[in-house]
XYZ file of C-alpha atoms in Angstrom:
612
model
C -23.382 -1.569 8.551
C -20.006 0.005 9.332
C -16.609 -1.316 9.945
C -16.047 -2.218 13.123
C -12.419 -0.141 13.633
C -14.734 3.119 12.826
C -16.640 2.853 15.989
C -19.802 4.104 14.021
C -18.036 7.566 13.758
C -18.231 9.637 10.551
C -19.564 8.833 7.240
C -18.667 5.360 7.848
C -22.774 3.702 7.584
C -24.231 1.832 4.875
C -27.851 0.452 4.202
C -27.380 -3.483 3.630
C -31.180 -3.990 3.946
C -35.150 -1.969 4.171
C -38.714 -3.526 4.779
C -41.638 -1.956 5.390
C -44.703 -2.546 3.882
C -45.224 -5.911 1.765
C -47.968 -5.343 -1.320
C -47.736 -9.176 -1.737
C -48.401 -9.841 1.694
C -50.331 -6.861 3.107
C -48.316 -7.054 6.374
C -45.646 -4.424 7.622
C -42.366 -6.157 8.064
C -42.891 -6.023 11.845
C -46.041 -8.707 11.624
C -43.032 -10.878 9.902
C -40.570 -10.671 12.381
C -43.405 -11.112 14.981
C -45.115 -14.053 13.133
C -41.168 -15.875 12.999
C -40.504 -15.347 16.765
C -38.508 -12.516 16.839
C -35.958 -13.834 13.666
C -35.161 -12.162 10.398
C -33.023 -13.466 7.486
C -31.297 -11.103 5.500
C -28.736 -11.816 2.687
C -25.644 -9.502 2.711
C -24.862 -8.269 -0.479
C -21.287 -9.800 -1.828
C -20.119 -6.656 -2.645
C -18.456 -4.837 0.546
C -14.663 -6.020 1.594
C -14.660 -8.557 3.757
C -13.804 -7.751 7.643
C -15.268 -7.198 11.151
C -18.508 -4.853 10.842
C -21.248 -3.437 13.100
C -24.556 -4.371 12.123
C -27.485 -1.447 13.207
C -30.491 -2.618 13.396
C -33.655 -0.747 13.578
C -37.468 -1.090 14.042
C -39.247 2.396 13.698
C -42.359 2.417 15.381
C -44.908 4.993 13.613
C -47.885 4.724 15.625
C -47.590 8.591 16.986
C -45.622 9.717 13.726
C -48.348 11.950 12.610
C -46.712 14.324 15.023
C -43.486 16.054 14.128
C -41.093 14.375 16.748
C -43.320 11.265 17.667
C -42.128 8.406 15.222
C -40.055 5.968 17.972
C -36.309 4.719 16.751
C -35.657 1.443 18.403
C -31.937 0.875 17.108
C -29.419 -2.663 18.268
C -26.014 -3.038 17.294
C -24.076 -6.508 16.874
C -20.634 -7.192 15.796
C -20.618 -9.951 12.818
C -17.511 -10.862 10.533
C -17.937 -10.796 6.548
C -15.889 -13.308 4.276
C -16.727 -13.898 0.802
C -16.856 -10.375 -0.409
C -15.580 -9.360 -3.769
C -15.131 -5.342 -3.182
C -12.248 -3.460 -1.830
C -13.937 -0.127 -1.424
C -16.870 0.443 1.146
C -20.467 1.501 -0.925
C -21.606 5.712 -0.257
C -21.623 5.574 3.343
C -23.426 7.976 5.566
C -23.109 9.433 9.510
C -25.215 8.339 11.937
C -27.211 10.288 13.754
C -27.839 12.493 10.422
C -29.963 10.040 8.079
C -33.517 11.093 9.160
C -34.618 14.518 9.191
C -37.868 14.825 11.412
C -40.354 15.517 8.427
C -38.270 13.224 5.791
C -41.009 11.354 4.293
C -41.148 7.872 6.572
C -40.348 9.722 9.731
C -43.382 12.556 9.586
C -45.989 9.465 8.215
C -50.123 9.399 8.862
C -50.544 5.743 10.174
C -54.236 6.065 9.293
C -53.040 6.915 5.515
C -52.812 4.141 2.504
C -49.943 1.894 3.975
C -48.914 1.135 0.149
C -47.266 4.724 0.028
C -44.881 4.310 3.045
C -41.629 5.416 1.751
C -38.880 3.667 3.795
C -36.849 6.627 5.373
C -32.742 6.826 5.430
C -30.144 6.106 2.788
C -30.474 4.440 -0.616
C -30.020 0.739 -0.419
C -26.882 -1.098 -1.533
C -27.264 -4.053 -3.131
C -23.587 -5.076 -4.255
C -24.147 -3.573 -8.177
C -23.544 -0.409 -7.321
C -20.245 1.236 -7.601
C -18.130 2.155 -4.408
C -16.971 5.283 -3.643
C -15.641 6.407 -6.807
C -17.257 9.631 -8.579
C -15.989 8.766 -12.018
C -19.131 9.720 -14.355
C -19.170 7.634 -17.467
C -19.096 11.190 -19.440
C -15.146 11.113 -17.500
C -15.055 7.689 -18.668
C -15.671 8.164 -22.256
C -13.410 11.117 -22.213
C -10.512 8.833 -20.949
C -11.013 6.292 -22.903
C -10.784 8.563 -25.707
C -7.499 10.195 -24.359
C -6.265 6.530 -24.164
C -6.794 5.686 -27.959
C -5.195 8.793 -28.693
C -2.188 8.013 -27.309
C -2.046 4.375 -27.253
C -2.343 3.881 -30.929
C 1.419 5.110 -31.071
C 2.478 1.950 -29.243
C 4.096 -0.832 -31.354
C 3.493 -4.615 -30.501
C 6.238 -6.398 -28.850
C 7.371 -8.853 -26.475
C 9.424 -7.791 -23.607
C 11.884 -10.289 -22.130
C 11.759 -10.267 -18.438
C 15.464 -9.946 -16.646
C 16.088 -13.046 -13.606
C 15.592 -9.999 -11.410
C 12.146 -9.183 -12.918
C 10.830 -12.466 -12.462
C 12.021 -13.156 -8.758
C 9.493 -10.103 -7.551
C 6.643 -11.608 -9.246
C 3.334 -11.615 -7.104
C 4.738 -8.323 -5.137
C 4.000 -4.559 -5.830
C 5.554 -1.145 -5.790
C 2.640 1.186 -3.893
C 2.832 4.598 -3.462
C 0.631 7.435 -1.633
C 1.723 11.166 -2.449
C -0.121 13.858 -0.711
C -0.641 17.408 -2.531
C -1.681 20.674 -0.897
C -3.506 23.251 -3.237
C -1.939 26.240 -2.422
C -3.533 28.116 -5.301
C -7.036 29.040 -6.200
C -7.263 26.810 -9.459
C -9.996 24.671 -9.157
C -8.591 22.213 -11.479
C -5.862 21.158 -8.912
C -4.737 17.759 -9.884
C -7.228 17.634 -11.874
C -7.841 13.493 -13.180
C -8.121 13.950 -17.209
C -5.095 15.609 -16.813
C -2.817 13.513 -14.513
C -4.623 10.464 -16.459
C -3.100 12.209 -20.037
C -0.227 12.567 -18.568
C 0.157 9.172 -17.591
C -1.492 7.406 -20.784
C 1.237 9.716 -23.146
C 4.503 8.891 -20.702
C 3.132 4.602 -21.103
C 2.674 5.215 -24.617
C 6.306 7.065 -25.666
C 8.160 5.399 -23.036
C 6.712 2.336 -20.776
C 4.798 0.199 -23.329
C 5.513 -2.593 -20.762
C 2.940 -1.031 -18.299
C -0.192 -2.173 -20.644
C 1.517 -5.204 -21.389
C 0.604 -8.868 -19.743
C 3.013 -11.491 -18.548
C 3.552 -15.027 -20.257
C 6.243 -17.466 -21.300
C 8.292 -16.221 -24.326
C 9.633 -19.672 -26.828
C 12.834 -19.732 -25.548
C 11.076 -20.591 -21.357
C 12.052 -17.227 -20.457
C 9.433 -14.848 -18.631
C 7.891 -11.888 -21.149
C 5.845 -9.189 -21.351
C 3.515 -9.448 -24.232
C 2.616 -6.110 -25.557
C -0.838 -7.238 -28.095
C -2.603 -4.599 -29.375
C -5.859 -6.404 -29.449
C -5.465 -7.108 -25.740
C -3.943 -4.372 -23.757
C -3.450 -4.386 -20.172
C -5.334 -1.165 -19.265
C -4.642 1.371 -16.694
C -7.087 1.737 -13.890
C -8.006 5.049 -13.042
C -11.043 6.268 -10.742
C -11.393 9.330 -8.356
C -12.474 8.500 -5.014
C -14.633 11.162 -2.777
C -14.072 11.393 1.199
C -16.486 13.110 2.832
C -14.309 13.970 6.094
C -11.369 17.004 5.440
C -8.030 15.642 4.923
C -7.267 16.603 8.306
C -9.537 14.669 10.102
C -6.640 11.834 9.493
C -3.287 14.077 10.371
C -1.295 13.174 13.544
C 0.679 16.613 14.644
C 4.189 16.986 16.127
C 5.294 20.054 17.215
C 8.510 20.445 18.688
C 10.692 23.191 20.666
C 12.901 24.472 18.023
C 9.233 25.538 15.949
C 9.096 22.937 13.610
C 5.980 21.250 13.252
C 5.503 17.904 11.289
C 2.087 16.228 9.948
C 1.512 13.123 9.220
C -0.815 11.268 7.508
C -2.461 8.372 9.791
C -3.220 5.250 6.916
C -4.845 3.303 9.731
C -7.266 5.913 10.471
C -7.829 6.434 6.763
C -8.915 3.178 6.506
C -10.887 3.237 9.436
C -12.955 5.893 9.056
C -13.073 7.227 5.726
C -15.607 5.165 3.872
C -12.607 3.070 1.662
C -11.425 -0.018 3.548
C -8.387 -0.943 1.472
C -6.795 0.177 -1.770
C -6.916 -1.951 -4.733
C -3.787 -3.973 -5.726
C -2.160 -4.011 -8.988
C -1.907 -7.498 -10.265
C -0.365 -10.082 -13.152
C -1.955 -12.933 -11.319
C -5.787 -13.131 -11.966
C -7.413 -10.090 -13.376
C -4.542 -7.991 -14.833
C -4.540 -4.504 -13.471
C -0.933 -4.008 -14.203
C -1.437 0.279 -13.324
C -3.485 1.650 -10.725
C -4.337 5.061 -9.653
C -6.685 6.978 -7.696
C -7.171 10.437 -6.989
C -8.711 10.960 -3.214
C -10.177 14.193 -2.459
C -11.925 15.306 0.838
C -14.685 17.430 2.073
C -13.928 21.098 2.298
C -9.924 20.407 2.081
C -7.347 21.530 0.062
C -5.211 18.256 0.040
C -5.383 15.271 -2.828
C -4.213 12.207 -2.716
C -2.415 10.514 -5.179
C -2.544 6.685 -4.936
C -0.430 4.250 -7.401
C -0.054 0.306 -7.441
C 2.360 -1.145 -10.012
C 3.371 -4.676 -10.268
C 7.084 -5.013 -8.539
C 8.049 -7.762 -12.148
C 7.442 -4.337 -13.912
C 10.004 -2.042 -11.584
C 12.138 -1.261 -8.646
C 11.791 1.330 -6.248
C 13.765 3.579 -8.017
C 12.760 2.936 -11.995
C 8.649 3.454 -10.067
C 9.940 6.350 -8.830
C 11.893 7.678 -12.239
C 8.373 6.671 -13.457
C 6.422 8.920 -11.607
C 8.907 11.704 -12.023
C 8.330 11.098 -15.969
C 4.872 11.149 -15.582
C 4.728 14.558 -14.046
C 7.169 15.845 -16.481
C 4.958 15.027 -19.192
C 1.911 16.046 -17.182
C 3.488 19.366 -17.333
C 4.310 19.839 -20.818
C 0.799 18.430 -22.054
C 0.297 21.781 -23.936
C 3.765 20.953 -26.032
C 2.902 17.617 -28.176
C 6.240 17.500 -29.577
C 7.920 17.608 -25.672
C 10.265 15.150 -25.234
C 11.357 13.903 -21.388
C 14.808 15.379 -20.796
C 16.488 11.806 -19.036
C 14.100 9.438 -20.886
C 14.247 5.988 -19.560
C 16.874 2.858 -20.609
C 14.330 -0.007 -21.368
C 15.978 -2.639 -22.979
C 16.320 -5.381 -20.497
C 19.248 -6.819 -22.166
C 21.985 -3.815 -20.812
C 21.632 -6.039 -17.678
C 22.373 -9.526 -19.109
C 25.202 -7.963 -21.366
C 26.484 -6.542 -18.272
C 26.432 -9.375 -15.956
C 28.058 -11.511 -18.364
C 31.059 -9.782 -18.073
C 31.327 -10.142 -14.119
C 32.765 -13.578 -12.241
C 30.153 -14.635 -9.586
C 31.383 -14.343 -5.544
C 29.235 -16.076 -2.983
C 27.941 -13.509 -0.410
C 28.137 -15.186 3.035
C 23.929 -15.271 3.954
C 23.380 -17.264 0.827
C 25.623 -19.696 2.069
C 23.881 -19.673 5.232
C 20.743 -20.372 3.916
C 22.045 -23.066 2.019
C 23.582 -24.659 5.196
C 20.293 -24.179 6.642
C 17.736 -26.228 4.450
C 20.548 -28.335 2.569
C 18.209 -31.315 3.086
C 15.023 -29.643 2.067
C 15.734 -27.273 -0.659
C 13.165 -27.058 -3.190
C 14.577 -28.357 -6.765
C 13.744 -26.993 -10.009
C 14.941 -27.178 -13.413
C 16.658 -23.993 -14.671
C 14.137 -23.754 -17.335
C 11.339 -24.325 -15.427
C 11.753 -21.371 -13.305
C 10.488 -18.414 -14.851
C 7.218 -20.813 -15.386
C 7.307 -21.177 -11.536
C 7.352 -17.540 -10.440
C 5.516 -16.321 -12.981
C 2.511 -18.731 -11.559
C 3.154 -17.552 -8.168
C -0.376 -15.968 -6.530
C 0.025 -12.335 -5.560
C 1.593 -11.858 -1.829
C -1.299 -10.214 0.234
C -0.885 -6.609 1.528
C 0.439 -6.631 5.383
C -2.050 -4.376 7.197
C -0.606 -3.761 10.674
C 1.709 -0.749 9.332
C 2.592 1.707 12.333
C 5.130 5.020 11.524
C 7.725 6.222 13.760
C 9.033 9.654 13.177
C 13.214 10.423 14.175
C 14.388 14.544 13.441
C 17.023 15.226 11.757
C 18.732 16.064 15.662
C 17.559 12.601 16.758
C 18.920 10.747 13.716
C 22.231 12.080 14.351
C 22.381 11.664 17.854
C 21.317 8.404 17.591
C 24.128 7.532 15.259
C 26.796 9.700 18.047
C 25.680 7.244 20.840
C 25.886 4.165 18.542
C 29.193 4.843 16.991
C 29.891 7.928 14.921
C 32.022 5.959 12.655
C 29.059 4.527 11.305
C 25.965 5.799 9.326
C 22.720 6.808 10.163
C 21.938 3.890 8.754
C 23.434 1.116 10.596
C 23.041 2.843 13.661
C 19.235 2.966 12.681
C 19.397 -0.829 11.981
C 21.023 -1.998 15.104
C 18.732 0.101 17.858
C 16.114 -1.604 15.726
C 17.530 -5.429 15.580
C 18.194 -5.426 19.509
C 14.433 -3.454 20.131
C 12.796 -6.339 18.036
C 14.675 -9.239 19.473
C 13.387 -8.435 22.654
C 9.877 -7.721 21.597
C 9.899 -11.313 19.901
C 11.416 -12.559 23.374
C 8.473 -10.770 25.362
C 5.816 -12.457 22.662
C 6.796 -15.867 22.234
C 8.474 -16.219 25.499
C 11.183 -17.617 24.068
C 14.844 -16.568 22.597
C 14.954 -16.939 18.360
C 18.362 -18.644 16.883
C 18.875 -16.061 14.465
C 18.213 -12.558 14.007
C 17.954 -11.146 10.631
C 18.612 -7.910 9.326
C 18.637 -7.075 5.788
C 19.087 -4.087 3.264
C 17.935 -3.573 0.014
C 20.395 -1.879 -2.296
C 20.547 -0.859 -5.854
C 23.105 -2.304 -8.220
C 22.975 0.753 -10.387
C 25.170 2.609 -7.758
C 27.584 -0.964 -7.747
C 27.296 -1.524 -12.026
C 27.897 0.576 -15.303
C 23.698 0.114 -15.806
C 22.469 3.400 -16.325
C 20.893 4.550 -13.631
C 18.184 5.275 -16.240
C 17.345 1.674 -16.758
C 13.964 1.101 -15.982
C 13.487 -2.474 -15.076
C 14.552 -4.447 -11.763
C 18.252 -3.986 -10.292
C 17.807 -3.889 -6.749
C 19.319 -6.708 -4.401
C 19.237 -7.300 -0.897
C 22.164 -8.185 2.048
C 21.212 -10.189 4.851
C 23.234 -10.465 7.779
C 22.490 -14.027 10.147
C 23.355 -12.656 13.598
C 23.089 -15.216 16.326
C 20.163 -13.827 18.510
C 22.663 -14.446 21.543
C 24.976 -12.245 20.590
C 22.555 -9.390 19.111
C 20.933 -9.212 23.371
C 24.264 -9.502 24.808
C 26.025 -7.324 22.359
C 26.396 -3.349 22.215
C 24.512 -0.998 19.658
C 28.001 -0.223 18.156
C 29.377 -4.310 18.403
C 25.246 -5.423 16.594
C 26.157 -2.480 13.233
C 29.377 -3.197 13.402
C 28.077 -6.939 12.759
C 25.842 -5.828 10.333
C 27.568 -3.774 8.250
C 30.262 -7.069 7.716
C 27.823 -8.329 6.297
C 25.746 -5.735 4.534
C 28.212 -3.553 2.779
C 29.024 -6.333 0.401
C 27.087 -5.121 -2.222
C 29.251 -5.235 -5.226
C 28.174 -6.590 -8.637
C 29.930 -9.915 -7.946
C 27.740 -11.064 -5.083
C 24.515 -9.495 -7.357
C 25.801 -11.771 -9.847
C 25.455 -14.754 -7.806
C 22.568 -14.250 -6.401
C 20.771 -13.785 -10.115
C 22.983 -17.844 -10.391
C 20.969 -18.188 -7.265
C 17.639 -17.724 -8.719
C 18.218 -19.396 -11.951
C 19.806 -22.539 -10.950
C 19.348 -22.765 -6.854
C 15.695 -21.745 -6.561
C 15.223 -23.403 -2.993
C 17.756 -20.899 -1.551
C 15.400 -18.130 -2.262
C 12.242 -19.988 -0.730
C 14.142 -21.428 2.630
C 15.211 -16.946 2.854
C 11.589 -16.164 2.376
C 10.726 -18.502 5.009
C 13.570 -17.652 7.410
C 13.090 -13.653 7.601
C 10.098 -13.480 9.678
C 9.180 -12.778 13.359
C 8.818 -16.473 14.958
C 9.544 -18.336 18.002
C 12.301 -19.151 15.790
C 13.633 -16.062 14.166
C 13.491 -12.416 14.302
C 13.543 -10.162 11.601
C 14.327 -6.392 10.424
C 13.893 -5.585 6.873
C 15.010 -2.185 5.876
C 14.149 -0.525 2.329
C 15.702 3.038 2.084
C 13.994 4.932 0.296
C 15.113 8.773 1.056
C 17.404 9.235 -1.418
C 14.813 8.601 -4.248
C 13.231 12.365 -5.561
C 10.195 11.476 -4.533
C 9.752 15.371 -3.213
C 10.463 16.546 -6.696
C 7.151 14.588 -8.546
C 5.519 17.740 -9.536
C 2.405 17.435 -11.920
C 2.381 21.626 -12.228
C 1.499 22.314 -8.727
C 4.315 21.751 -7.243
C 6.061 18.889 -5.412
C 4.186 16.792 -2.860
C 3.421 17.956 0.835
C 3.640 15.189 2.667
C 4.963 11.421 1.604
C 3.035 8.354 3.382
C 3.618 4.714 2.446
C 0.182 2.650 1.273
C 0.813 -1.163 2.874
C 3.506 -3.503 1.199
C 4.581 -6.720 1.341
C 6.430 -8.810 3.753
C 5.730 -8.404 7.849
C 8.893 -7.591 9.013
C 9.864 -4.827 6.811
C 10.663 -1.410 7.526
C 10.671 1.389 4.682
C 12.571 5.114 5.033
C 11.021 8.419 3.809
C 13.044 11.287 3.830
C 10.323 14.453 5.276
C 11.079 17.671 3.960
C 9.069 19.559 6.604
C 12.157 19.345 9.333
C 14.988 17.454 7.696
C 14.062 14.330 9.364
C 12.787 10.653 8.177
C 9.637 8.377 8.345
C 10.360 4.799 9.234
C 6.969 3.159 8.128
C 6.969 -0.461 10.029
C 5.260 -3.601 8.966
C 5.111 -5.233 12.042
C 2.255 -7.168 14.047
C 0.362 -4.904 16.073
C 1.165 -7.315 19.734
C 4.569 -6.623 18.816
C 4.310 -3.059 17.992
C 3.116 -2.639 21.834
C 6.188 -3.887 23.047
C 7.766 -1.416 20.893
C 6.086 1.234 21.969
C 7.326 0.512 25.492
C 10.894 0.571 24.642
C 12.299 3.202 26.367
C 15.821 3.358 23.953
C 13.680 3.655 20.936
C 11.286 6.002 22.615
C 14.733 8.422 23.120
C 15.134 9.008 20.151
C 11.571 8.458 17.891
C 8.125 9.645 17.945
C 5.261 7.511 17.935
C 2.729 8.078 15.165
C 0.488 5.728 14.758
């Protein structure tokens, strides 16, 4: 089997089922599909993702295979769709042709010879116990687990109280792929006990709320319960591709000499043997940390995966997190190193904060208010962190596509809007007007409302340190009637965004954490309302290039390239800075029929690049 995006290229194959000759029987496994008209039952095993596959089949016939050359390969393909399976990651796959050799043992075969010792040519069978991808020995194992103890048995038990912030992201994740070159000849580049002692000794001095698990403190309010005798461990597994690295690289080369790579995440999943990425999670099996090291066949690159559960941190405390994590990565050899800007943990400098500050309604909350007055959701105050925190995990959006803008583009882009404004807005409103029209083309019909809205964080708008560790990001949405957004210029659509966006100030954060607490249905009737729908159109914009994600440097250095591992919420768009010219990523979760409008727009083909 393979999945069915690979087209059958690469390592992609694995053996789901063999038969050849039955001891119990005495018949070759021919005579039984021959004795049942031409029909075989086979059981797939539960443990391969679920998706769209090809299925190979194959009769050999050996009745010339005494001869180097004469065994006869009868192969079919069909295209069947798996549900039910319990794995993420796709079993040691194989290319095809390349599994037989002509004198393997099966293919070079005496038909007159005891049909008992027929050895079934090809690949080892996968059954569903056998572990995926990941070339983790249980010697590694043991030797982590022992680096775990030795760290962890520093950490004190405690309960964490979760912030009104922290609880509201429940369900959602913070995911992260970093891509390192080896530009040196030391073989143990990025090595896994290291960057997994790193990582066990920066959650045991400073983020004892990473091995924690979530529950419901006495007082109602949402926790993290640090218990000794049942912490939340880290998963950590290395996971071997056997294409190079830059098998999955889109190139752009441009006239002034600069030439910027890319790394292609649908491809990846395509066509290098691991069909997703597993997901951290509070809600069923508790995998509060994930990493995974991925390195390829005869390449120099590694890649650095992390899931962490959004109730945990923000973009910016992950990122501070990471940063922390490769400082102490670095200074392994010093056991008395201490981080230089250690973290602010105590959830509490954000209550004691906001208690100070006199609540202002920001306009979209009103909005959504108007919206579903008759059917908002009610819920006692105290009954809401037991809501959220029983929320089931949002699913990953898969239909991610990357658009690349230089650092020339960006700006001229922002000239022809209106240089007044930022990069930005201009950004936002070429994309508002681009994605209206898509949603026109799709459902055939014009949306009330277009949506556009910004994440921001408070730390920049509070005296919170910007050390503090937990959540403090908010969004602005601005309700644009979908009228005015086709009618309207670029310059009029930011200028009508940015009315309502900039108002970011710790008075309209303070209302919206009311909101949560005591007006619970507000938040539901927004998640419902930002979407793409007959009804509504959507742009979601997380900016992300101001975070030093360039500067997480485990002693090798800071990260070649930066690529974005699918989050949550169809609709959103998230902004990498890329060091190589200057310019930014804008990683888009929209729906792939959509994206093909896109792709035909010829104002945001002036001024972007089309990556995947």
């Amino acid at each position: 089997m393979a999945p069915l995006e690979s087209n059958g290229e690469g390592d992609i194959w694995f053996k789901v089922y063999e038969e050849g000759w039955n001891k119990n029987t005495k018949k070759w496994c021919t005579n039984k599909v021959i004795d049942n008209n031409g029909k075989l039952d086979i059981t797939i095993p539960k443990g391969i993702p679920d998706g769209d596959y090809l299925v190979r089949t194959e009769l050999i016939a050996l009745h010339q295979a005494k001869q180097v050359g004469g065994a006869q390969l009868y192969p079919n393909c069909v295209v069947i769709t798996v549900t039910g399976g319990t794995g993420t990651v796709l079993p040691e796959s194989y290319a095809i042709p390349g599994i037989y050799k002509s004198k393997d043992k099966g293919i070079l075969y005496d038909r007159g010879a005891d049909p008992s010792t027929y050895v079934i040519p090809g690949p080892p069978l996968f059954t569903g116990s056998s572990s995926s991808k990941s070339n983790t020995t249980s010697s590694t194992q043991k030797m982590l687990a022992a680096m775990l103890n030795t760290h962890l048995s520093s950490i004190k038990a405690q309960d964490i109280e979760l912030g009104t912030i922290d609880i509201a992201t429940f369900g959602a994740n913070v995911n992260g792929m970093i891509i390192y070159k080896n530009m040196t000849d030391d073989t143990e580049f990025m090595a896994t006990n290291r960057i997994t002692n790193g990582l066990y000794k920066v959650i045991a001095d400073y983020y004892p709320i990473v091995v924690g698990r979530p529950s419901i403190g006495k007082n109602r309010k949402g926790v993290i319960v640090v218990d000794l005798d049942n912490l939340c461990m880290p998963d950590i597994a290395e996971l071997s591709v056997k294409l190079p690295a830059e098998h999955f690289f889109e190139t752009c080369n441009y006239k002034n000499g600069d030439t910027v790579k890319s790394f292609n995440l649908r491809k990846f999943f395509c066509k290098s043997g691991i069909s997703a990425l597993p997901e951290a999670t509070f809600s069923s099996d508790h995998l509060a940390a994930i990493v995974c090291l991925i390195c390829f066949k005869d390449s120099p690159y590694i890649v650095l995966y992390i899931s962490l559960p959004h109730v945990i941190f923000d973009g910016t405390a992950a990122v501070a997190l990471f940063n922390n994590w490769a400082e102490c990565t670095r200074n392994l050899d010093n056991p008395e190193y201490k981080l230089q800007n250690p973290p602010v943990n105590d959830r509490k400098v954000v209550k004691d904060y906001f208690d100070t500050v006199t609540a202002i309604e920001p306009p979209h909350t009103k909005h959504f208010k108007d919206l579903g007055a008759e059917s908002l959701v009610k819920v006692p105050p105290g009954a809401i962190a037991a809501l959220l925190l029983a929320a089931p995990d949002i699913p990953a959006f898969e239909e991610q596509h990357l658009l690349h803008f230089t650092a020339e583009k960006l700006e001229q882009l922002r000239q022809d809007v209106d240089k007044a404004q930022t990069t930005n807005l201009a950004l936002a409103a070429l994309l508002t007007k681009t994605i209206l029209q898509a949603n026109i083309q799709i459902f055939n019909s014009m949306p009330t409302w277009s949506y556009v809205m910004f994440l921001y964080d408070c730390r920049h708008h509070t005296e919170v340190p910007m050390t503090y560790s937990g959540n403090l990001s908010f969004s602005a949405v601005a309700p644009l009637e979908s009228q005015t957004v086709l009618d309207g210029s670029y310059k009029e659509i930011a200028q009508a965004i940015k009315e309502h966006c900039s108002k970011v100030s710790s008075e309209y954060a303070k209302l919206l954490i009311y909101t949560v607490k005591n007006e619970i249905g507000v938040l539901f009737q927004a998640g419902i309302s930002l979407c793409n729908s007959p009804d509504t159109s959507y742009v979601g914009i997380s900016n992300v290039r101001y975070m030093p994600m360039h500067l997480i440097d485990f002693g090798y250095g800071g990260p070649d390239i930066l690529s974005s591992a699918y989050f949550i919420r169809e609709g959103m768009q998230r902004i990498y800075s890329n060091k190589q010219d200057g310019g930014i990523d804008l990683f888009m979760n929209v729906k792939d029929d959509l994206f093909e409008y896109l792709k035909k727009s010829d104002e945001l083909l002036k001024y972007a690049d089309i990556i995947f």
